[in-house]
């Protein structure tokens, strides 16, 4: 706090490019590339199956199904984010400690065992469980409010808007917990560990930097959240909707003309496919 390295998101962006070139912006990329495929598959699969098990598509069940998906994917998310955080914070060049994501996790495992690899698991659970509930609930409410229906000329833009907004709301709902998680996972990288646990991290951070510490990095997170989640939700919804349409039509049979209806059916959500 006494000697901050960056004055804000833009200054951080410029400094990284100046010191490490454009490649510096992609430090820690290997860990998300390895983990996000499995995380998204797990999240949408668990959420859909949980919603079906609950038996009724209601706002409460949307939240509960999303929360269940968020909790389960922490098994992959926590080690992945630990490696990403350590790789992003290490020095560039010959002085670097880790050669990549797997090397980072291997070194942590050798020194600290499974407990070290799962550092920050409690805070990850506290972040992911409610935030994924908000994520799926917001997407369901927004797609219904925007009238996302098959055949709509503006279907894809509406899905992008709903997905991006859901991502922003999801991050806003638990962002202070993410700050604590990141600090715990980075603790000990440069010198002796400072925090004895999650509550101690909250106390020390607040005492040293005030309440603003729990919003640090929020701007860059929200700038990332909108396009990433817009693309994710729109892609999943469109692909699953068309896939389900093909499954419903027996091969080689003509599709009968549909009778006129007062309004088209709402677009099937990822959770109901």
PDB file of N, CA and C in Angstrom, residues 45 84 89:
ATOM      1  N   UNK A  45     -23.117 -29.024 -17.070  1.00  0.00           N
ATOM      2  CA  UNK A  45     -23.676 -30.361 -16.867  1.00  0.00           C
ATOM      3  C   UNK A  45     -24.321 -30.517 -15.498  1.00  0.00           C
ATOM      4  N   UNK A  84      -2.305 -20.002 -11.739  1.00  0.00           N
ATOM      5  CA  UNK A  84      -2.403 -18.776 -12.534  1.00  0.00           C
ATOM      6  C   UNK A  84      -1.891 -17.575 -11.734  1.00  0.00           C
ATOM      7  N   UNK A  89       2.409 -13.493 -10.916  1.00  0.00           N
ATOM      8  CA  UNK A  89       3.146 -12.654  -9.979  1.00  0.00           C
ATOM      9  C   UNK A  89       4.659 -12.887  -9.997  1.00  0.00           C
TER      10      UNK A  89
END
